[in-house]
XYZ file of C-alpha atoms in Angstrom:
763
model
C -28.012 31.518 12.779
C -26.057 28.065 13.212
C -25.574 25.726 10.699
C -25.246 21.883 9.851
C -22.547 19.782 8.294
C -22.087 15.771 7.926
C -18.737 15.253 7.517
C -19.399 11.925 5.285
C -21.540 9.472 4.860
C -21.760 5.821 4.252
C -21.350 4.323 1.007
C -22.356 0.805 1.089
C -25.996 1.063 1.096
C -28.725 0.014 3.269
C -28.139 -2.711 1.825
C -25.086 -4.118 0.934
C -25.374 -2.588 -2.296
C -21.906 -1.697 -3.035
C -20.246 -5.611 -2.406
C -23.399 -6.759 -4.359
C -22.573 -4.868 -7.271
C -18.622 -4.816 -6.833
C -18.058 -8.227 -6.506
C -19.266 -8.658 -8.899
C -18.179 -6.456 -11.648
C -14.943 -8.301 -10.153
C -16.490 -12.153 -10.817
C -17.335 -11.174 -14.384
C -21.475 -11.288 -13.592
C -22.179 -7.330 -13.293
C -20.385 -5.104 -16.134
C -18.379 -1.938 -15.591
C -20.778 0.350 -16.670
C -23.448 -1.372 -13.929
C -21.051 -1.068 -12.148
C -21.128 2.700 -11.904
C -24.417 3.248 -12.460
C -25.243 1.226 -8.953
C -22.190 4.326 -7.282
C -24.702 6.826 -9.100
C -27.624 5.760 -6.981
C -25.933 5.054 -4.053
C -24.324 8.110 -4.564
C -28.239 10.319 -4.960
C -29.679 7.928 -2.715
C -27.505 9.643 0.628
C -27.624 13.650 -0.910
C -31.340 13.488 -0.953
C -31.572 11.615 2.087
C -29.450 14.185 3.960
C -30.743 17.230 1.549
C -34.397 15.930 2.744
C -33.010 15.677 6.646
C -31.952 19.785 6.440
C -29.167 19.535 6.159
C -26.954 22.275 5.210
C -23.274 21.642 4.013
C -23.652 17.730 2.220
C -20.322 16.014 1.420
C -19.772 14.453 -2.205
C -16.313 12.725 -2.943
C -17.293 10.604 -0.016
C -17.922 7.880 -1.855
C -15.134 5.275 -3.119
C -15.816 1.892 -4.761
C -12.246 0.122 -2.772
C -11.176 3.231 0.053
C -10.800 7.091 -0.017
C -7.790 7.179 0.345
C -6.622 4.960 -2.783
C -9.470 7.482 -4.404
C -6.681 10.002 -4.226
C -3.345 7.873 -5.157
C -5.119 7.198 -8.061
C -6.125 11.480 -8.890
C -2.558 12.337 -7.908
C -1.016 9.918 -10.275
C 0.660 7.939 -7.481
C 0.346 4.521 -9.091
C 3.854 2.210 -8.872
C 4.736 1.754 -12.206
C 3.615 -2.696 -11.883
C 0.207 -1.361 -12.754
C 0.721 0.647 -15.546
C 3.095 -2.720 -17.124
C 0.045 -4.191 -16.879
C -2.208 -2.540 -19.689
C -5.510 -2.838 -17.526
C -8.337 -0.528 -18.029
C -8.189 2.581 -15.038
C -10.800 0.800 -12.977
C -9.274 -2.395 -13.056
C -5.500 -0.355 -12.933
C -8.100 1.100 -10.056
C -8.726 -2.600 -8.097
C -5.469 -3.744 -8.683
C -3.749 -1.248 -6.703
C -6.278 -2.931 -3.601
C -6.346 -6.521 -4.130
C -4.168 -7.589 -6.545
C -4.634 -9.452 -10.005
C -3.406 -12.460 -10.953
C -5.284 -13.585 -14.846
C -4.764 -13.592 -18.490
C -0.746 -12.872 -18.134
C -0.845 -9.815 -15.434
C 0.953 -11.091 -12.186
C 0.595 -7.881 -9.636
C 0.166 -8.245 -5.568
C -1.925 -5.770 -3.988
C -0.253 -2.396 -2.024
C -0.402 -2.027 1.368
C -3.198 -1.562 3.571
C -2.725 -0.082 7.206
C -5.827 0.269 9.859
C -6.965 4.358 10.236
C -6.133 5.006 13.252
C -7.515 4.164 15.217
C -10.442 2.559 14.174
C -11.072 -1.081 11.936
C -11.511 0.706 9.290
C -8.115 -0.370 6.408
C -7.121 2.168 4.330
C -4.358 1.955 0.731
C -0.968 3.346 1.637
C 0.368 5.244 -0.628
C 3.346 4.225 -2.291
C 6.135 6.756 -3.237
C 8.875 6.766 -5.194
C 11.806 8.682 -6.925
C 9.996 8.868 -10.183
C 6.690 9.351 -9.042
C 5.130 12.468 -11.014
C 1.983 14.359 -9.727
C -0.227 14.586 -11.756
C -4.223 15.213 -12.105
C -6.074 11.626 -13.024
C -8.865 11.924 -13.455
C -11.547 14.245 -12.299
C -13.778 12.483 -9.533
C -14.237 15.250 -7.435
C -15.426 17.741 -10.321
C -17.692 15.090 -11.589
C -19.467 14.023 -8.396
C -19.884 17.467 -7.523
C -21.222 18.125 -10.222
C -23.691 14.780 -9.967
C -25.217 16.281 -7.045
C -25.391 19.382 -8.560
C -27.306 18.543 -11.333
C -29.857 17.038 -8.762
C -30.324 20.063 -7.464
C -27.750 20.063 -4.028
C -25.155 21.863 -3.301
C -23.004 19.836 -1.719
C -19.045 20.323 -0.202
C -17.003 18.034 -1.839
C -14.336 16.455 0.286
C -10.484 15.911 -0.384
C -7.940 14.397 1.630
C -5.080 17.004 3.193
C -1.859 17.601 1.191
C 0.456 16.554 4.471
C -2.025 14.020 5.584
C -1.361 11.892 2.339
C 2.521 12.470 2.134
C 2.726 11.376 5.464
C -0.305 8.132 6.368
C 2.279 7.030 3.173
C 5.450 5.199 2.388
C 8.554 4.842 0.112
C 8.606 1.864 -2.483
C 11.215 -1.055 -1.416
C 13.376 1.391 -4.586
C 13.739 4.203 -2.930
C 14.080 3.807 0.882
C 15.611 7.145 1.526
C 13.043 8.881 0.305
C 10.613 10.800 2.790
C 7.565 11.005 1.777
C 6.800 14.918 3.101
C 10.153 15.954 1.110
C 7.939 15.349 -1.698
C 5.802 18.158 -0.154
C 6.659 21.191 -3.217
C 5.769 18.314 -6.701
C 2.724 17.742 -4.595
C 1.309 21.248 -3.949
C 0.892 22.150 -8.146
C -1.641 19.083 -8.706
C -3.958 19.767 -5.540
C -3.619 23.753 -6.736
C -5.284 22.435 -9.867
C -7.912 20.222 -8.663
C -9.401 23.155 -6.117
C -9.209 25.332 -8.706
C -11.262 22.970 -11.458
C -13.582 22.469 -7.842
C -14.494 26.065 -7.627
C -14.232 26.418 -11.528
C -17.661 23.876 -11.223
C -19.246 25.763 -8.265
C -17.872 24.646 -5.353
C -18.743 27.249 -2.329
C -16.732 25.043 -0.003
C -14.192 22.248 0.038
C -13.380 19.629 3.422
C -10.144 19.262 3.061
C -9.089 16.412 5.658
C -6.316 16.694 7.918
C -6.501 14.015 10.266
C -2.753 13.328 10.735
C -2.235 16.458 12.889
C -4.206 14.313 16.428
C -0.624 12.067 15.830
C 2.988 13.371 16.952
C 4.146 14.832 14.053
C 7.470 15.661 13.810
C 8.968 19.544 13.281
C 9.553 18.688 9.300
C 5.863 17.723 9.345
C 4.797 20.563 10.926
C 6.481 23.003 9.032
C 4.613 21.286 6.301
C 1.444 23.337 6.976
C 2.277 26.402 6.594
C 4.770 25.357 3.365
C 0.821 23.793 2.277
C -1.415 25.872 2.359
C 0.424 28.950 2.274
C 0.835 28.109 -2.068
C -2.731 27.390 -2.175
C -3.953 29.586 -0.561
C -1.760 31.895 -3.146
C -2.699 30.356 -5.834
C -6.527 29.531 -5.774
C -7.257 32.244 -3.530
C -11.134 31.742 -3.878
C -11.020 28.314 -2.518
C -12.797 28.505 0.957
C -10.942 25.351 2.792
C -12.339 23.553 5.966
C -9.531 21.756 7.118
C -11.074 19.488 8.857
C -9.481 17.318 12.034
C -11.103 13.908 13.508
C -10.375 11.058 16.362
C -8.361 13.330 19.016
C -5.990 16.258 20.196
C -4.869 18.348 18.161
C -3.355 21.064 20.959
C -0.015 19.883 20.748
C 0.335 20.817 16.344
C -1.651 24.187 17.522
C 1.331 25.708 15.969
C 1.266 24.684 13.259
C -1.918 25.336 11.871
C -3.359 28.500 14.082
C -1.915 31.138 11.424
C -3.399 28.980 8.406
C -4.548 31.059 5.770
C -8.512 28.695 5.457
C -11.665 29.466 6.172
C -12.395 27.439 9.108
C -11.239 24.758 11.098
C -13.447 21.674 11.862
C -12.498 19.893 15.562
C -13.424 16.524 17.414
C -15.205 17.524 21.009
C -16.916 13.787 20.784
C -13.538 12.323 20.799
C -11.364 15.347 23.013
C -14.459 18.162 24.970
C -11.325 18.843 26.376
C -9.766 21.131 23.655
C -12.333 23.013 22.681
C -10.801 26.184 25.031
C -7.870 25.608 23.007
C -8.982 25.314 19.968
C -11.227 27.654 19.639
C -8.813 30.046 20.367
C -7.047 29.944 16.913
C -9.900 31.185 14.930
C -9.806 34.389 13.487
C -12.087 36.454 12.571
C -13.422 35.495 9.461
C -12.820 32.184 9.717
C -15.943 28.871 10.842
C -15.906 26.085 13.400
C -17.651 23.943 12.470
C -17.727 21.753 16.149
C -17.867 17.521 15.894
C -20.711 16.992 18.525
C -22.364 14.043 17.133
C -19.532 10.719 17.104
C -19.146 9.193 13.660
C -17.452 6.093 15.416
C -20.256 5.352 17.637
C -24.059 4.766 17.892
C -24.867 5.304 21.328
C -27.401 8.591 20.781
C -25.790 11.718 20.744
C -26.906 13.326 24.682
C -28.297 16.858 23.024
C -28.387 18.425 26.336
C -24.827 17.798 26.524
C -23.749 18.596 22.362
C -26.008 21.820 22.619
C -23.427 22.694 25.673
C -20.764 23.511 23.270
C -22.202 24.646 20.241
C -23.600 27.303 23.186
C -20.053 28.050 24.027
C -18.756 28.462 20.438
C -21.421 30.531 19.824
C -21.255 32.558 22.940
C -17.289 33.191 21.559
C -17.725 33.076 17.772
C -21.585 33.781 16.607
C -24.222 32.353 15.286
C -23.163 32.633 11.733
C -19.845 31.396 12.453
C -20.535 27.229 14.317
C -21.296 25.403 12.127
C -22.720 21.583 13.838
C -21.368 18.532 12.673
C -20.719 14.847 12.907
C -17.712 14.451 14.486
C -15.781 12.345 11.099
C -17.068 10.614 8.184
C -20.382 8.522 9.474
C -18.816 6.311 7.270
C -17.933 3.770 10.809
C -21.440 3.499 11.425
C -24.557 0.984 10.265
C -26.469 2.908 8.047
C -29.858 3.476 9.162
C -31.566 2.318 12.592
C -34.809 1.723 10.846
C -33.862 -1.919 8.612
C -33.255 -3.225 12.731
C -36.911 -4.828 12.877
C -35.725 -7.497 15.332
C -34.063 -5.573 18.219
C -35.634 -6.033 21.673
C -37.302 -1.904 21.918
C -35.763 -0.577 24.914
C -32.176 -1.283 23.712
C -32.907 0.310 20.133
C -34.537 3.202 21.397
C -30.539 3.561 23.444
C -28.936 3.633 19.568
C -28.752 5.503 16.853
C -27.121 5.392 13.410
C -25.620 7.225 10.185
C -29.207 8.319 8.984
C -29.905 8.669 12.429
C -27.076 10.484 13.214
C -27.968 12.814 10.736
C -31.211 13.733 12.306
C -29.537 14.234 15.110
C -27.185 17.177 13.160
C -29.851 19.090 12.107
C -32.105 18.559 15.598
C -28.757 19.928 17.685
C -29.132 23.068 15.373
C -33.132 23.843 15.912
C -32.192 23.168 18.860
C -30.044 26.060 18.780
C -31.202 28.909 16.681
C -35.048 28.001 17.070
C -35.471 26.176 20.585
C -38.932 25.426 20.984
C -39.461 24.007 17.495
C -36.880 21.506 18.870
C -38.116 21.171 22.577
C -40.741 17.913 21.827
C -36.685 15.911 20.470
C -34.752 17.626 23.418
C -37.640 15.608 25.841
C -37.814 12.331 23.778
C -33.406 12.174 23.874
C -33.208 13.374 28.068
C -35.654 10.342 28.680
C -33.886 7.917 25.944
C -30.616 9.296 27.693
C -31.765 8.606 30.849
C -33.440 5.085 30.697
C -30.436 4.222 29.670
C -28.525 4.741 32.958
C -30.923 3.283 34.815
C -31.518 0.152 32.815
C -31.405 -3.393 34.552
C -29.370 -4.597 30.296
C -25.851 -2.803 31.510
C -25.051 -4.319 35.419
C -24.080 -7.838 36.353
C -22.746 -7.946 40.323
C -21.259 -11.038 39.392
C -19.375 -10.382 36.572
C -18.366 -6.400 38.664
C -17.692 -8.927 41.580
C -15.245 -10.781 39.732
C -13.101 -8.063 37.909
C -12.825 -6.168 41.492
C -10.400 -9.641 43.241
C -7.921 -9.633 40.024
C -4.616 -9.862 41.326
C -1.359 -9.621 39.245
C -0.896 -13.634 40.085
C -3.370 -13.890 37.133
C -1.918 -12.809 34.179
C 1.611 -14.373 34.704
C 2.168 -18.051 32.595
C 3.060 -19.967 35.616
C 6.271 -20.147 34.277
C 9.442 -18.827 31.889
C 8.964 -18.735 28.316
C 11.900 -20.888 27.789
C 10.435 -23.670 30.466
C 7.290 -23.548 28.173
C 8.971 -24.155 25.541
C 10.423 -27.977 26.774
C 7.177 -28.808 28.199
C 5.850 -28.143 24.428
C 8.406 -30.304 22.846
C 5.644 -32.804 23.912
C 3.425 -32.006 20.141
C 6.765 -32.985 17.824
C 6.744 -29.949 15.464
C 9.811 -29.970 12.602
C 11.735 -26.485 11.951
C 9.488 -24.288 9.888
C 6.620 -25.738 11.815
C 3.903 -25.062 9.059
C 0.116 -23.551 9.526
C -2.597 -21.089 9.268
C -4.111 -18.385 11.241
C -7.577 -19.549 11.434
C -10.397 -19.699 8.941
C -10.617 -21.833 5.105
C -13.322 -20.661 3.168
C -16.763 -19.588 3.792
C -17.930 -21.320 1.020
C -21.878 -20.489 -0.414
C -23.450 -24.277 0.644
C -21.803 -22.852 4.341
C -23.448 -19.984 4.746
C -26.992 -21.709 3.214
C -26.919 -23.883 5.571
C -26.167 -21.739 8.194
C -28.758 -19.586 7.031
C -31.259 -22.118 7.351
C -30.535 -23.304 10.644
C -30.751 -19.992 11.885
C -34.451 -19.543 10.449
C -34.870 -23.023 11.916
C -35.104 -24.479 8.389
C -32.829 -27.764 9.743
C -32.555 -29.619 12.603
C -29.732 -28.669 15.189
C -28.251 -32.479 14.260
C -28.495 -32.056 11.224
C -26.501 -28.748 11.429
C -24.375 -30.478 13.572
C -23.763 -33.468 11.070
C -23.111 -31.093 8.243
C -20.709 -28.739 10.749
C -17.756 -31.901 11.281
C -18.534 -33.325 7.737
C -16.464 -29.741 6.335
C -14.285 -30.223 9.938
C -13.627 -33.235 7.911
C -12.421 -31.945 4.852
C -10.381 -29.094 6.162
C -8.419 -31.340 8.034
C -8.086 -34.054 5.298
C -7.009 -30.504 2.906
C -5.029 -29.661 5.579
C -3.106 -32.841 5.979
C -2.769 -33.740 2.973
C -1.013 -30.107 1.903
C 1.210 -31.380 4.307
C 0.937 -28.559 7.197
C 2.195 -29.393 10.681
C -0.059 -27.534 13.426
C -3.477 -27.979 12.209
C -6.985 -25.560 11.920
C -10.271 -26.722 12.056
C -10.846 -24.212 9.280
C -13.844 -22.458 11.160
C -17.312 -22.972 9.454
C -19.882 -22.793 12.356
C -18.461 -18.636 12.553
C -20.134 -15.935 10.867
C -17.366 -13.480 12.291
C -14.154 -14.078 14.858
C -15.837 -11.408 16.833
C -19.530 -11.275 16.448
C -19.226 -15.095 16.828
C -18.039 -14.847 20.796
C -20.249 -12.114 20.975
C -22.923 -13.959 20.745
C -22.825 -16.570 22.779
C -21.539 -13.972 25.774
C -23.761 -12.356 28.030
C -24.009 -7.930 27.866
C -23.985 -7.901 23.569
C -26.596 -6.996 21.664
C -26.530 -7.597 17.525
C -27.848 -6.431 14.539
C -29.444 -7.812 11.664
C -28.285 -4.878 8.992
C -25.812 -2.580 11.114
C -22.703 -3.309 8.110
C -20.112 -1.279 8.508
C -16.803 -0.718 5.732
C -13.825 -2.715 7.353
C -11.836 -2.639 4.214
C -12.620 -2.783 0.149
C -15.887 -5.109 0.009
C -15.006 -6.757 3.331
C -17.958 -5.507 5.584
C -18.323 -6.914 9.464
C -21.693 -6.593 11.954
C -19.841 -5.275 14.665
C -21.620 -6.691 18.245
C -22.790 -3.882 20.941
C -21.725 -4.144 24.115
C -24.679 -3.375 25.739
C -23.713 -4.384 29.257
C -21.345 -6.370 31.860
C -19.557 -9.211 29.958
C -19.734 -13.069 31.018
C -19.572 -16.690 29.389
C -22.603 -18.720 29.991
C -21.132 -22.195 28.602
C -18.193 -23.116 26.524
C -17.898 -21.146 22.782
C -16.168 -23.795 20.663
C -14.690 -26.095 23.428
C -16.783 -28.815 20.720
C -15.209 -28.223 17.317
C -12.158 -28.192 18.364
C -12.680 -31.639 20.378
C -14.208 -32.640 17.317
C -10.953 -31.914 15.017
C -8.387 -33.053 17.615
C -9.652 -36.368 18.059
C -9.473 -36.889 13.873
C -6.208 -36.269 13.056
C -2.312 -36.513 14.853
C -1.134 -33.760 14.556
C -1.366 -30.869 16.916
C -5.176 -28.751 16.294
C -5.518 -25.212 17.619
C -8.066 -24.126 19.726
C -8.705 -21.075 17.424
C -10.209 -17.702 20.003
C -10.321 -14.173 19.361
C -8.543 -12.400 22.228
C -10.190 -9.789 24.262
C -9.065 -6.099 23.446
C -10.359 -7.357 19.661
C -13.328 -8.147 20.527
C -13.377 -5.208 22.756
C -11.914 -3.061 19.445
C -14.302 -4.408 16.638
C -17.750 -3.943 18.775
C -19.363 -0.761 19.087
C -17.939 -0.630 23.177
C -19.561 0.352 26.217
C -18.766 4.912 26.748
C -20.451 4.627 29.884
C -17.698 2.530 31.511
C -14.148 2.248 31.069
C -12.688 -0.075 28.187
C -10.246 -1.250 30.366
C -13.093 -2.174 32.829
C -14.632 -4.226 29.311
C -11.801 -5.873 28.472
C -10.702 -7.378 31.244
C -14.441 -8.791 32.140
C -14.006 -10.018 28.554
C -10.219 -11.409 29.610
C -12.068 -13.501 32.367
C -14.766 -15.043 29.812
C -12.546 -15.985 27.505
C -10.368 -17.346 30.483
C -13.167 -19.855 30.807
C -12.935 -21.118 27.490
C -9.254 -21.410 27.327
C -9.096 -23.362 29.864
C -11.806 -25.528 28.366
C -10.079 -26.449 25.352
C -7.057 -27.061 27.725
C -9.005 -29.892 29.903
C -10.114 -31.280 26.417
C -6.780 -32.117 25.011
C -6.009 -29.404 22.707
C -2.674 -28.439 23.153
C -2.727 -25.254 21.311
C -4.508 -22.244 21.534
C -4.692 -19.024 19.711
C -5.969 -15.875 20.608
C -5.936 -13.476 17.978
C -5.145 -9.990 18.925
C -5.120 -8.381 15.095
C -6.569 -4.874 17.212
C -3.915 -4.417 19.908
C -2.373 -1.799 17.766
C -5.324 -0.094 16.863
C -6.564 0.453 19.916
C -3.457 1.711 21.200
C -4.369 5.587 21.636
C -2.778 7.783 19.242
C -0.974 10.554 20.859
C 1.851 9.083 23.659
C 0.825 10.501 26.968
C -1.039 9.564 29.865
C -4.252 7.355 28.174
C -1.364 5.538 25.664
C 1.223 4.820 29.475
C -2.375 3.278 30.493
C -3.360 1.191 28.020
C 0.092 -0.592 27.093
C -0.905 -1.283 30.616
C -4.674 -3.281 30.255
C -4.955 -4.031 27.215
C -1.483 -6.655 27.524
C -2.921 -7.799 30.235
C -6.434 -8.463 29.275
C -5.174 -10.553 27.160
C -2.758 -12.807 29.501
C -5.530 -13.138 32.385
C -7.188 -14.739 28.995
C -4.376 -17.246 28.673
C -2.184 -17.653 31.755
C -4.432 -20.009 32.963
C -2.824 -22.887 31.518
C 0.123 -25.445 32.219
C 3.645 -24.948 30.231
C 2.430 -27.578 27.958
C -0.173 -25.843 25.985
C 1.411 -23.411 24.045
C -1.131 -20.113 23.332
C -0.349 -18.363 20.222
C -1.233 -14.890 18.465
C -2.040 -13.229 15.823
C -1.592 -9.278 14.738
C -2.219 -7.579 11.429
C -2.437 -4.319 9.349
C -1.548 -2.333 11.382
C 2.490 -0.153 12.189
C 3.192 -2.788 15.182
C 5.524 -2.202 17.977
C 7.485 -5.112 19.368
C 7.245 -4.115 22.767
C 3.876 -4.187 22.971
C 3.820 -7.718 21.281
C 6.333 -8.451 24.228
C 4.082 -7.874 26.776
C 1.335 -10.388 25.400
C 4.066 -13.399 26.434
C 2.376 -15.735 23.534
C 5.068 -18.605 23.188
C 3.674 -18.107 18.917
C 2.936 -14.918 17.023
C 1.985 -14.323 13.982
C 2.666 -10.855 12.407
C 1.094 -9.373 8.495
C 4.378 -9.217 6.979
C 3.619 -9.945 3.315
C 3.673 -6.455 1.996
C 6.123 -5.168 4.459
C 8.853 -4.761 2.537
C 10.045 -1.597 4.392
C 14.190 -2.350 4.940
C 14.149 -2.563 9.112
C 10.619 -3.866 9.309
C 11.819 -7.687 9.504
C 14.769 -5.725 12.259
C 12.383 -4.511 14.290
C 11.305 -7.954 15.603
C 15.127 -9.838 15.429
C 15.487 -10.107 19.206
C 11.845 -10.819 19.933
C 12.950 -12.883 22.526
C 9.408 -16.543 21.439
C 8.997 -17.640 18.508
C 6.969 -16.191 15.185
C 5.859 -16.136 12.545
C 6.319 -13.516 9.960
C 2.548 -13.566 7.119
C 4.415 -14.635 3.398
C 1.427 -14.257 1.184
C -1.171 -11.466 0.912
C -4.560 -13.370 1.904
C -7.297 -10.754 0.725
C -5.616 -11.021 -2.831
C -6.303 -14.295 -4.508
C -2.979 -13.733 -6.157
C -1.025 -17.262 -5.943
C 3.218 -16.583 -5.381
C 5.029 -19.138 -6.437
C 7.244 -20.923 -4.891
C 11.003 -19.118 -5.032
C 8.608 -16.070 -3.968
C 7.883 -17.371 -1.136
C 11.821 -19.085 -0.549
C 13.392 -15.217 -1.146
C 10.808 -13.635 1.580
C 12.518 -17.080 3.300
C 15.745 -16.064 2.903
C 15.488 -12.580 3.357
C 13.951 -13.355 6.820
C 16.197 -15.840 7.704
C 19.615 -13.219 7.340
C 18.126 -11.932 10.437
C 15.889 -13.907 12.328
C 17.086 -17.192 13.859
C 15.881 -20.334 11.992
C 14.931 -22.419 15.349
C 12.004 -19.562 15.872
C 10.790 -19.051 12.132
C 7.247 -19.969 11.924
C 5.921 -20.856 8.169
C 2.119 -19.440 7.909
C -0.152 -16.518 6.012
C -0.589 -12.806 6.757
C -4.305 -13.285 7.845
C -7.267 -15.965 7.924
C -8.341 -17.321 4.367
C -11.908 -17.048 5.400
C -12.235 -14.854 1.816
C -10.441 -16.947 -0.848
C -11.187 -19.628 -2.850
C -10.088 -22.909 -2.226
C -8.533 -23.506 -5.491
C -6.401 -20.359 -4.491
C -6.404 -21.628 -1.117
C -4.866 -24.607 -1.680
C -2.224 -23.543 -4.989
C -0.920 -20.982 -2.251
C -0.078 -23.859 1.081
C 1.212 -26.445 -1.586
C 3.181 -22.903 -2.743
C 3.800 -22.235 0.993
C 4.500 -25.553 2.756
C 7.448 -26.400 -0.736
C 8.788 -23.375 -0.181
C 9.069 -24.239 4.229
C 10.370 -28.270 3.262
C 13.307 -26.838 1.255
C 13.921 -24.490 4.015
C 14.100 -28.110 6.111
C 16.044 -30.549 4.182
C 18.294 -27.730 3.520
C 19.481 -27.256 7.168
C 18.688 -30.961 7.553
C 21.481 -31.681 5.234
C 24.519 -29.102 6.484
C 23.464 -29.842 10.042
């Protein structure tokens, strides 16, 4: 009989219990013991849920208080010396690596954080140096395996694979010549020790994740697989490893893994079903296939019939006892439980499946293969839901479809080249090294309370609008006092940079509790694109117009770009992402044009997800993306006059300057404060338009001294012309406290003034 497996379950809790406990610990309101107990309670709940549903292979060690890759770094002792020197408790040292720490004489920045492949999850990048000493630091995988065992639940421990761990890391700034993959011989004995401890504890199989197999790997990284897994098989022959890949096509790297001495392989057939025949062909007689047929990335119901076709094909080739029905990846990227959505239209709700429901889908499909009669009712109900969605009137809007069909090349081009636009924008009267922020300012408890009251009807629209105007007044006054040159209205009316727009566009559905972890304790509630997209009325014009009316300085209108809205929503899977992006571009074009008509002369259309959306592997899909993604941005921004300055912003990705150039924004701002690699600045040295490289980490409460800002600006000016450089933070300031923001921005602005005076005097 085929068996079932879930590769990982959301750790946040159905009611965000982990967020509340973690932030409570950081704020001193929750003890370490209470935080650890919350984690233990969440793990027990998740394991029991899957056990009671009938899942055969349940993951353990998929839980993390911050990030699973940070957990691995801590486990393998990849802890830069600056954190050790701080003499913190193990828990505080761990959190300091993730988010930085500045208190009681301790001042350490966080490690770099980047996107997890093409998802909106962020991982903490391992940082290696010539002095890195790998050793086992703690026993988290074993502890959590035994914790489940005490509950009577057998689990399959999950651990990141050695090759992926190294490839996903980077060299520290003091060891730039170091190539992380060369550290493999030093790392493998530590892996062997961890595997031995898991086997000794009783683990029957171990899930070892190697997601970089869906990337374009160099030959050295490919060769590392044979080295790594032959070593582990020799040192720990009892360990039955399921080598696991997800998020893409592994075929170009099949030669690297086809003869590895592992117990089996997992492949993602949701993201790439075309790879089935070739990847199944490498499965040897003594190996199993874990077939990912239920999406770990999206919220649409699984089509049982299509999933069963794949499993049936696998059974025909391998036999039922060597096939596992599995999620495509961890369910980390999906909300916890659809049953918590009590306000969704039942017709739309029937289209969806969250993590808890996906567990049920896995069991249903497994039953449908093993005992078809027992699953007949479930399969019939599923087929009815799939068909209902196809014919739903929620999905189609002919007017939107017609507008997209009439787009021309001229719709995606500014009226003039950048040099002419720059001349027209001199009316903004900006100084050398203009200072600005990325958009949002702290979302205080009072803002959230008033928004909640308005949502519940406890205050009138007039009362709420007066409150928002008061918040905007205070933010504008604050920025003028600090000395910023281009201001923002602070976004007090916005719940989230994507959700806010989605709620005001047609074609979206929203959840009450559809939270998904983005990084650390930052959770998002992605909108769901259910149909064709349009903008019925202006979204942000009122607030931006008001903010501009109370200051003589330029005020930026703040919008979220089409690719980012697409990527940070759950997109449709029945039309192309290109179509959805173009629809969003047209909706935003209307908004941009209305902002210009309201005399907002600077408009920022953020695209932090532009790199995230890039297909993971070179080829036709990627070639098409680099055309339609910037095209959708240009459609949104090209209807304005030359004098209107278009900005965009990008963060927490390894950016390609060519993709940024294709947007043709007048000014771009890029997260930079933790990009300490040699050569990153040089990547943008020939960027033709203006640029601001972020100077402080907005995810950390740390306040860099003015001297640190000056050092960063000096480094940038060594390779980038002063006339083109803007001064700004890494990202928006929504998650920070006001006292932190005042100190951070004051030091940043003062550093800009120092350079302004320096170059004015030298002239």
